[in-house]
Amino acid sequence: MNRLLYTTRDGRLRVHRSLQAAARSGWDVAVADRLIPIPAGATLMHLPGRVAMGRTAAGATVPVEDAVAVAAVLPPGYLRTWLPAYQELPQAPVLPLFGYAAVASVDGEPRVAALRTDRWSAWDPQAASRQQIALAIAAARRALPDSRLRHHLETCATDYRCLTAQNVFLRAGEGAIPVSPACNAACLGCISEQWGDVDSPQTRLGFAPTAAEIAELAAWHLSAAAANFVSFGQGCEGEPLTRGAVLVEATRRIRAAAPAATIHINTNGSRPDVLRRLVGAGLNSIRISVFSLDDARFRAYYRPVGYGLEQVAECAQVMRDAGGQVTINLLTFPGISDDPAEIDALIGFIHRFGVHQVQLRSLNVDPHWLLARIPVPTQGIGMRALTAALRARCPGLRLGNFTRSWPVSASEANVTGGGRGELNLIESPIGWASS
């Protein structure tokens, strides 16, 4: 049986002797089930201004006086299955943009409400040391001394530990090529530009690179033997499809220099006209961001300017017709993503447009802040039920967390997720004690 995990006001991690850990799915409160050991690379965080809540033996949910709520932030390759449950105090600050997952203590050890979705060792955040990255950056400075994009990505690789930015310098795998400072949406969970009481965890690209600058960095990355993949549309930028002619010209140059490379775009799917031109220039892979396929929730979350779900669907059709890779970046939130109507709509989209992969990501956002701004379904059926439905009803669909090159190699295709192995405890940065 699990027990409530919380911190004292002075930051000491504690286990409640009698209360179970409460967890949320949307606004619904329950006891989190199927907890796993906290994986390497995860972080335990206390949630300021939020009182921890537990469940009694009789099933009542109660706040614990002087107990500060705790949650875990998961590393890439893991999906949150329950939200933390807490009572928010009147003057509580808005939480930073992380994907908060419920935690508990089981047999005296911390556990998290999560499941593993991808096992690709190439994306292990601990695979490259800081020294290796520093040496790679120094080499890039010598090779590309005047590159504004190289300079921008140095911050992403070192301060934000962005893996695709690090790949550019390591010259291996998928390399990030940010291209757009502007966006045509105002997403509630945008990590590079926020307004009001929410702080952005990253700094957005502050200039519009030329086609020559984009192609230069991409060609340098792809000229290495271990690199076969570049992608537009990163967390540190706006919407790449807004770059139009510049990105089309850059793509044409990249394809000429690297005929066998995967040229990929991460996008909100807003400009099928631009995408069609990019495909003609050599783009062969797309990942479309999806929070919800319900129009009201879609508009409430993305706050789009000049586009809607019709354009998103058309972008998927453009890439399918071209024979390229179609991937969905599913921004998951327990209680919304696992709504039966949402699941049916998602599966219908997958079948209609021949989606090859669904990437399952925990949406980085303050849970209560989001729920106050989004139309919430009656009740979700569980994140594990969502993944089970996708596997059962979409034969051949890949579930994961990382984009594969295109065409997908045999080694990449055999990397799958969903198991419980290779999970290691980490030492909590906020201490560990039992009371």
XYZ file of C-alpha atoms in Angstrom:
435
model
C 0.000 0.000 0.000
C 1.331 3.437 -0.850
C 1.755 6.270 1.615
C 1.604 10.042 1.202
C 4.937 11.675 0.409
C 5.360 15.345 1.319
C 7.876 17.890 2.556
C 7.946 19.907 5.719
C 8.149 23.681 5.483
C 11.924 23.471 5.901
C 12.202 21.118 2.916
C 12.584 17.710 4.565
C 10.947 14.843 2.677
C 8.534 12.849 4.848
C 6.227 9.831 4.635
C 2.819 9.969 6.340
C 2.226 6.988 8.637
C -1.447 6.406 7.825
C -2.636 8.356 4.782
C -2.373 7.056 1.240
C -1.149 9.413 -1.463
C -3.979 11.115 -3.317
C -3.674 11.798 -7.049
C -5.727 13.586 -9.684
C -7.101 12.890 -13.129
C -8.424 16.262 -14.207
C -10.300 17.481 -11.133
C -11.134 13.921 -9.996
C -9.221 12.634 -6.961
C -8.278 8.988 -6.395
C -5.369 6.859 -5.169
C -2.656 6.494 -7.801
C -2.129 2.922 -8.974
C 0.690 1.031 -10.701
C 3.506 3.225 -9.429
C 7.061 2.608 -10.625
C 10.474 3.352 -9.093
C 11.581 6.905 -9.815
C 13.794 6.647 -12.929
C 17.289 8.019 -13.290
C 17.148 11.589 -14.496
C 13.861 12.389 -12.726
C 13.590 15.201 -10.184
C 11.479 15.423 -7.044
C 10.088 18.916 -6.520
C 8.098 20.533 -3.730
C 5.148 22.636 -4.896
C 5.097 25.991 -3.075
C 1.759 27.268 -1.837
C 0.189 23.822 -2.157
C -0.882 21.626 0.762
C -0.377 17.869 0.335
C -3.544 15.770 0.312
C -3.967 12.154 1.376
C -6.681 9.513 1.438
C -7.990 7.950 4.627
C -8.871 4.271 5.021
C -12.516 5.302 4.618
C -11.785 6.927 1.253
C -11.959 10.573 2.335
C -9.514 13.064 0.806
C -7.968 15.326 3.436
C -5.311 18.070 3.455
C -2.383 17.627 5.831
C -1.553 20.684 7.903
C 1.963 22.071 7.317
C 2.629 19.421 4.632
C 3.893 20.799 1.314
C 2.878 18.850 -1.802
C 5.556 16.989 -3.776
C 5.658 15.874 -7.417
C 8.160 14.336 -9.820
C 9.324 15.676 -13.172
C 10.149 12.769 -15.469
C 13.026 12.383 -17.956
C 12.412 11.790 -21.683
C 10.944 8.387 -22.437
C 8.440 8.326 -19.553
C 4.773 9.307 -19.458
C 2.937 10.697 -16.433
C -0.202 8.694 -15.570
C -1.563 10.731 -12.620
C -1.357 14.377 -11.576
C -0.370 15.353 -8.019
C -3.296 16.120 -5.708
C -3.051 19.158 -3.467
C -4.994 22.033 -1.983
C -3.901 25.333 -3.498
C -3.535 28.227 -1.065
C -5.011 31.634 -2.062
C -1.650 33.308 -2.758
C 0.052 30.293 -4.344
C 2.346 31.221 -7.250
C 1.744 29.714 -10.684
C 4.002 26.679 -11.007
C 6.850 26.715 -13.550
C 6.217 24.864 -16.819
C 7.078 21.259 -15.957
C 5.141 17.999 -16.319
C 4.233 17.307 -12.700
C 3.527 13.640 -11.856
C 2.036 12.206 -8.665
C 4.414 10.477 -6.256
C 4.059 8.231 -3.209
C 6.109 6.066 -0.878
C 5.844 2.281 -1.303
C 7.649 0.077 1.217
C 9.712 3.076 2.266
C 10.887 3.975 -1.239
C 9.672 6.836 -3.468
C 7.547 5.876 -6.461
C 6.008 7.851 -9.317
C 2.820 7.527 -11.365
C 4.360 6.865 -14.773
C 5.026 4.351 -17.495
C 7.948 3.971 -19.835
C 7.245 4.839 -23.460
C 10.637 4.684 -25.195
C 13.924 2.860 -24.609
C 16.184 4.389 -27.239
C 19.576 4.702 -25.543
C 20.642 7.378 -28.036
C 18.331 9.757 -26.154
C 19.665 9.016 -22.674
C 20.164 12.492 -21.103
C 23.179 11.123 -19.222
C 24.845 9.610 -22.309
C 27.098 12.614 -22.975
C 29.051 14.291 -20.187
C 29.287 18.047 -19.786
C 32.954 17.813 -20.736
C 32.108 15.998 -23.986
C 29.547 18.654 -24.854
C 31.965 21.470 -24.013
C 34.626 19.965 -26.287
C 32.071 19.535 -29.077
C 30.964 23.159 -28.732
C 34.574 24.313 -28.943
C 34.987 22.361 -32.188
C 31.807 23.920 -33.592
C 33.066 27.404 -32.759
C 36.178 26.731 -34.801
C 34.194 25.310 -37.724
C 31.365 27.879 -37.667
C 32.801 31.002 -36.022
C 30.209 33.419 -37.435
C 27.094 31.248 -37.144
C 24.329 32.942 -35.164
C 22.452 29.650 -34.952
C 25.477 27.869 -33.500
C 25.754 30.602 -30.865
C 22.052 30.348 -29.998
C 22.186 26.558 -29.678
C 25.100 26.721 -27.254
C 22.709 28.058 -24.602
C 20.154 25.366 -25.440
C 22.757 22.614 -25.166
C 24.367 23.789 -21.925
C 21.811 25.752 -19.900
C 18.661 23.861 -20.944
C 20.352 20.504 -21.629
C 18.329 20.167 -24.847
C 19.256 16.822 -26.381
C 18.641 17.799 -30.011
C 20.778 20.905 -29.507
C 23.519 18.763 -27.990
C 23.259 16.438 -30.984
C 24.161 19.302 -33.318
C 27.482 19.750 -31.532
C 28.046 16.013 -31.056
C 27.183 15.619 -34.772
C 25.051 12.544 -34.186
C 21.389 11.673 -34.662
C 18.689 14.336 -34.895
C 20.097 17.851 -34.908
C 17.996 20.874 -33.960
C 17.822 23.744 -36.449
C 15.620 26.536 -35.014
C 14.303 28.819 -37.739
C 11.464 31.064 -36.522
C 11.187 33.752 -33.830
C 7.491 34.286 -34.681
C 4.410 32.173 -34.038
C 0.769 32.101 -35.109
C -0.497 30.614 -31.845
C -0.312 31.532 -28.159
C -0.235 28.086 -26.554
C -0.997 27.929 -22.849
C 1.997 25.630 -22.361
C 4.482 27.431 -24.633
C 7.950 27.036 -23.116
C 9.635 29.874 -25.019
C 7.177 32.774 -24.760
C 4.610 33.473 -22.037
C 2.654 36.443 -20.773
C 1.342 37.579 -17.390
C 1.963 35.359 -14.369
C 3.646 32.431 -16.174
C 7.412 32.417 -16.722
C 8.998 30.853 -19.815
C 11.707 28.300 -18.942
C 13.577 28.988 -22.198
C 14.560 32.029 -24.239
C 13.046 32.171 -27.722
C 15.196 32.565 -30.819
C 15.740 36.306 -31.170
C 16.439 36.597 -34.905
C 15.195 35.219 -38.221
C 18.021 33.171 -39.751
C 18.550 33.318 -43.494
C 18.268 30.305 -45.785
C 22.064 30.293 -46.045
C 22.488 30.244 -42.248
C 19.995 27.405 -41.855
C 21.560 25.337 -44.626
C 25.105 25.968 -43.369
C 24.447 24.547 -39.908
C 22.397 21.645 -41.259
C 25.045 20.702 -43.819
C 27.783 20.821 -41.171
C 25.792 18.516 -38.896
C 24.855 16.102 -41.681
C 28.415 15.855 -43.017
C 29.362 13.702 -40.019
C 29.016 9.938 -40.423
C 26.808 9.557 -37.325
C 24.364 12.297 -38.348
C 21.488 11.677 -40.755
C 18.699 13.868 -39.435
C 17.874 17.561 -39.000
C 14.659 19.052 -37.662
C 12.982 22.455 -37.759
C 10.605 23.544 -35.016
C 12.226 23.444 -31.565
C 11.060 24.383 -28.096
C 13.145 27.558 -28.288
C 11.325 28.994 -31.305
C 7.934 29.872 -32.734
C 6.221 28.156 -35.676
C 8.590 27.150 -38.505
C 5.856 27.161 -41.167
C 5.656 30.951 -40.772
C 9.077 31.228 -42.475
C 7.650 30.241 -45.875
C 10.031 30.999 -48.749
C 13.163 31.147 -46.569
C 12.575 27.661 -45.183
C 11.712 26.273 -48.617
C 15.013 27.566 -50.011
C 16.953 26.253 -46.998
C 15.339 22.825 -47.382
C 16.229 22.733 -51.075
C 19.880 23.454 -50.231
C 19.974 20.856 -47.449
C 18.459 18.166 -49.675
C 20.997 18.915 -52.401
C 23.844 18.516 -49.897
C 22.414 15.418 -48.168
C 20.215 13.355 -50.523
C 19.636 10.536 -48.000
C 18.995 12.641 -44.885
C 15.780 12.905 -42.920
C 14.584 16.526 -43.091
C 11.881 16.859 -40.469
C 9.585 19.578 -39.149
C 7.900 19.879 -35.749
C 4.855 22.054 -36.317
C 1.406 23.100 -35.198
C 0.092 22.127 -38.633
C -1.195 25.582 -39.484
C 0.071 26.172 -43.049
C -0.579 23.279 -45.460
C 0.291 25.557 -48.390
C 3.804 26.126 -47.046
C 4.168 22.469 -46.094
C 3.324 21.418 -49.651
C 6.170 23.591 -50.959
C 8.548 22.232 -48.331
C 7.747 18.674 -49.365
C 8.517 19.644 -52.943
C 11.883 21.007 -51.770
C 12.825 17.794 -49.947
C 11.103 17.693 -46.534
C 10.128 14.077 -45.788
C 8.950 13.924 -42.171
C 6.465 15.838 -40.013
C 5.441 15.828 -36.368
C 2.208 17.674 -35.618
C 1.482 18.957 -32.113
C -1.887 17.760 -30.769
C -3.322 18.678 -27.382
C -6.921 17.915 -28.312
C -8.935 17.138 -31.419
C -12.019 18.662 -29.809
C -12.435 22.090 -31.415
C -13.287 23.934 -28.172
C -10.311 22.482 -26.294
C -8.048 22.914 -29.320
C -8.845 26.632 -29.517
C -8.699 27.140 -25.748
C -5.208 25.622 -25.549
C -3.536 26.795 -28.781
C -5.319 30.146 -29.137
C -4.548 29.916 -32.883
C -4.402 32.840 -35.282
C -5.741 32.147 -38.760
C -5.959 28.358 -38.645
C -7.867 25.486 -37.077
C -8.206 21.717 -37.025
C -9.048 21.698 -40.749
C -5.545 22.979 -41.585
C -3.964 20.531 -39.127
C -5.690 17.647 -40.892
C -4.670 18.961 -44.310
C -1.004 19.066 -43.245
C -1.177 15.403 -42.253
C -2.743 14.607 -45.625
C -0.017 16.501 -47.506
C 2.742 14.425 -45.924
C 0.813 11.179 -46.294
C 0.264 11.843 -50.001
C 4.005 12.494 -50.391
C 4.908 9.152 -48.807
C 6.684 10.785 -45.871
C 6.589 10.114 -42.155
C 3.565 11.384 -40.204
C 3.947 11.635 -36.430
C 1.707 13.107 -33.742
C 3.224 14.868 -30.754
C 0.447 14.142 -28.235
C 0.604 16.638 -25.361
C -1.012 14.515 -22.686
C -2.864 15.565 -19.572
C -4.611 12.998 -17.327
C -8.341 13.592 -17.322
C -8.350 15.150 -20.804
C -6.229 12.979 -23.115
C -7.859 9.806 -21.744
C -11.428 11.011 -22.283
C -13.167 8.311 -24.400
C -14.294 10.864 -26.998
C -10.742 12.236 -27.263
C -9.374 8.712 -27.712
C -11.897 7.939 -30.455
C -11.057 11.188 -32.267
C -7.324 10.501 -32.019
C -7.667 6.956 -33.342
C -9.848 8.206 -36.186
C -7.150 10.754 -37.106
C -4.469 8.044 -36.990
C -6.383 5.795 -39.385
C -7.464 8.607 -41.706
C -3.968 9.982 -42.240
C -1.821 6.871 -41.861
C 0.013 8.161 -38.790
C 3.204 6.168 -38.216
C 3.991 7.166 -34.639
C 2.346 8.838 -31.657
C 4.810 10.464 -29.284
C 3.390 10.581 -25.772
C 4.492 13.649 -23.824
C 3.440 14.959 -20.434
C 2.230 18.524 -20.961
C 4.426 20.975 -19.059
C 2.004 23.234 -17.203
C 0.602 24.105 -13.781
C -2.289 21.579 -13.552
C -4.830 23.799 -11.772
C -3.929 26.797 -13.935
C -4.624 24.780 -17.096
C -7.835 23.183 -15.813
C -9.268 26.622 -15.084
C -8.835 27.535 -18.778
C -9.812 24.353 -20.644
C -13.233 22.681 -21.051
C -12.730 19.481 -19.030
C -14.422 16.162 -19.941
C -16.638 14.350 -17.448
C -14.076 11.684 -16.579
C -10.947 10.117 -18.063
C -10.453 6.367 -18.177
C -6.747 6.411 -17.334
C -3.528 7.047 -19.227
C -2.675 3.352 -19.306
C -6.086 2.705 -20.865
C -5.240 5.332 -23.500
C -2.005 3.575 -24.470
C -3.744 0.179 -24.410
C -6.447 1.473 -26.762
C -3.851 2.830 -29.181
C -2.024 -0.496 -29.261
C -5.199 -2.545 -29.641
C -6.983 -0.403 -32.226
C -4.025 0.835 -34.287
C -1.966 -2.185 -35.406
C 1.471 -1.152 -36.603
C 1.387 2.218 -34.837
C 4.597 3.049 -32.974
C 4.241 4.561 -29.517
C 7.261 6.365 -28.167
C 8.879 9.636 -27.282
C 11.497 10.226 -29.978
C 11.238 10.795 -33.723
C 12.762 8.112 -35.943
C 14.610 8.807 -39.164
C 12.724 8.162 -42.395
C 12.522 5.543 -43.714
C 12.717 3.954 -40.266
C 15.703 1.634 -39.922
C 15.329 -1.871 -38.514
C 17.320 -0.941 -35.405
C 15.084 2.058 -34.704
C 11.883 0.123 -35.368
C 12.866 -2.505 -32.799
C 13.233 0.068 -30.010
C 9.929 0.060 -28.139
C 8.576 1.151 -24.782
C 5.928 0.293 -22.259
C 7.846 -2.083 -19.999
C 9.024 -1.696 -16.438
C 12.685 -2.592 -16.734
C 15.749 -0.364 -16.557
C 14.260 1.850 -13.865
C 16.677 3.153 -11.248
C 16.172 5.200 -8.115
C 17.840 8.555 -7.809
C 18.751 10.390 -4.661
C 16.118 13.019 -4.008
C 17.475 16.563 -4.231
C 15.227 17.536 -1.319
C 16.265 14.833 1.132
C 14.517 11.720 2.438
C 13.063 11.037 5.876
C 10.177 9.147 7.472
C 7.990 10.339 10.311
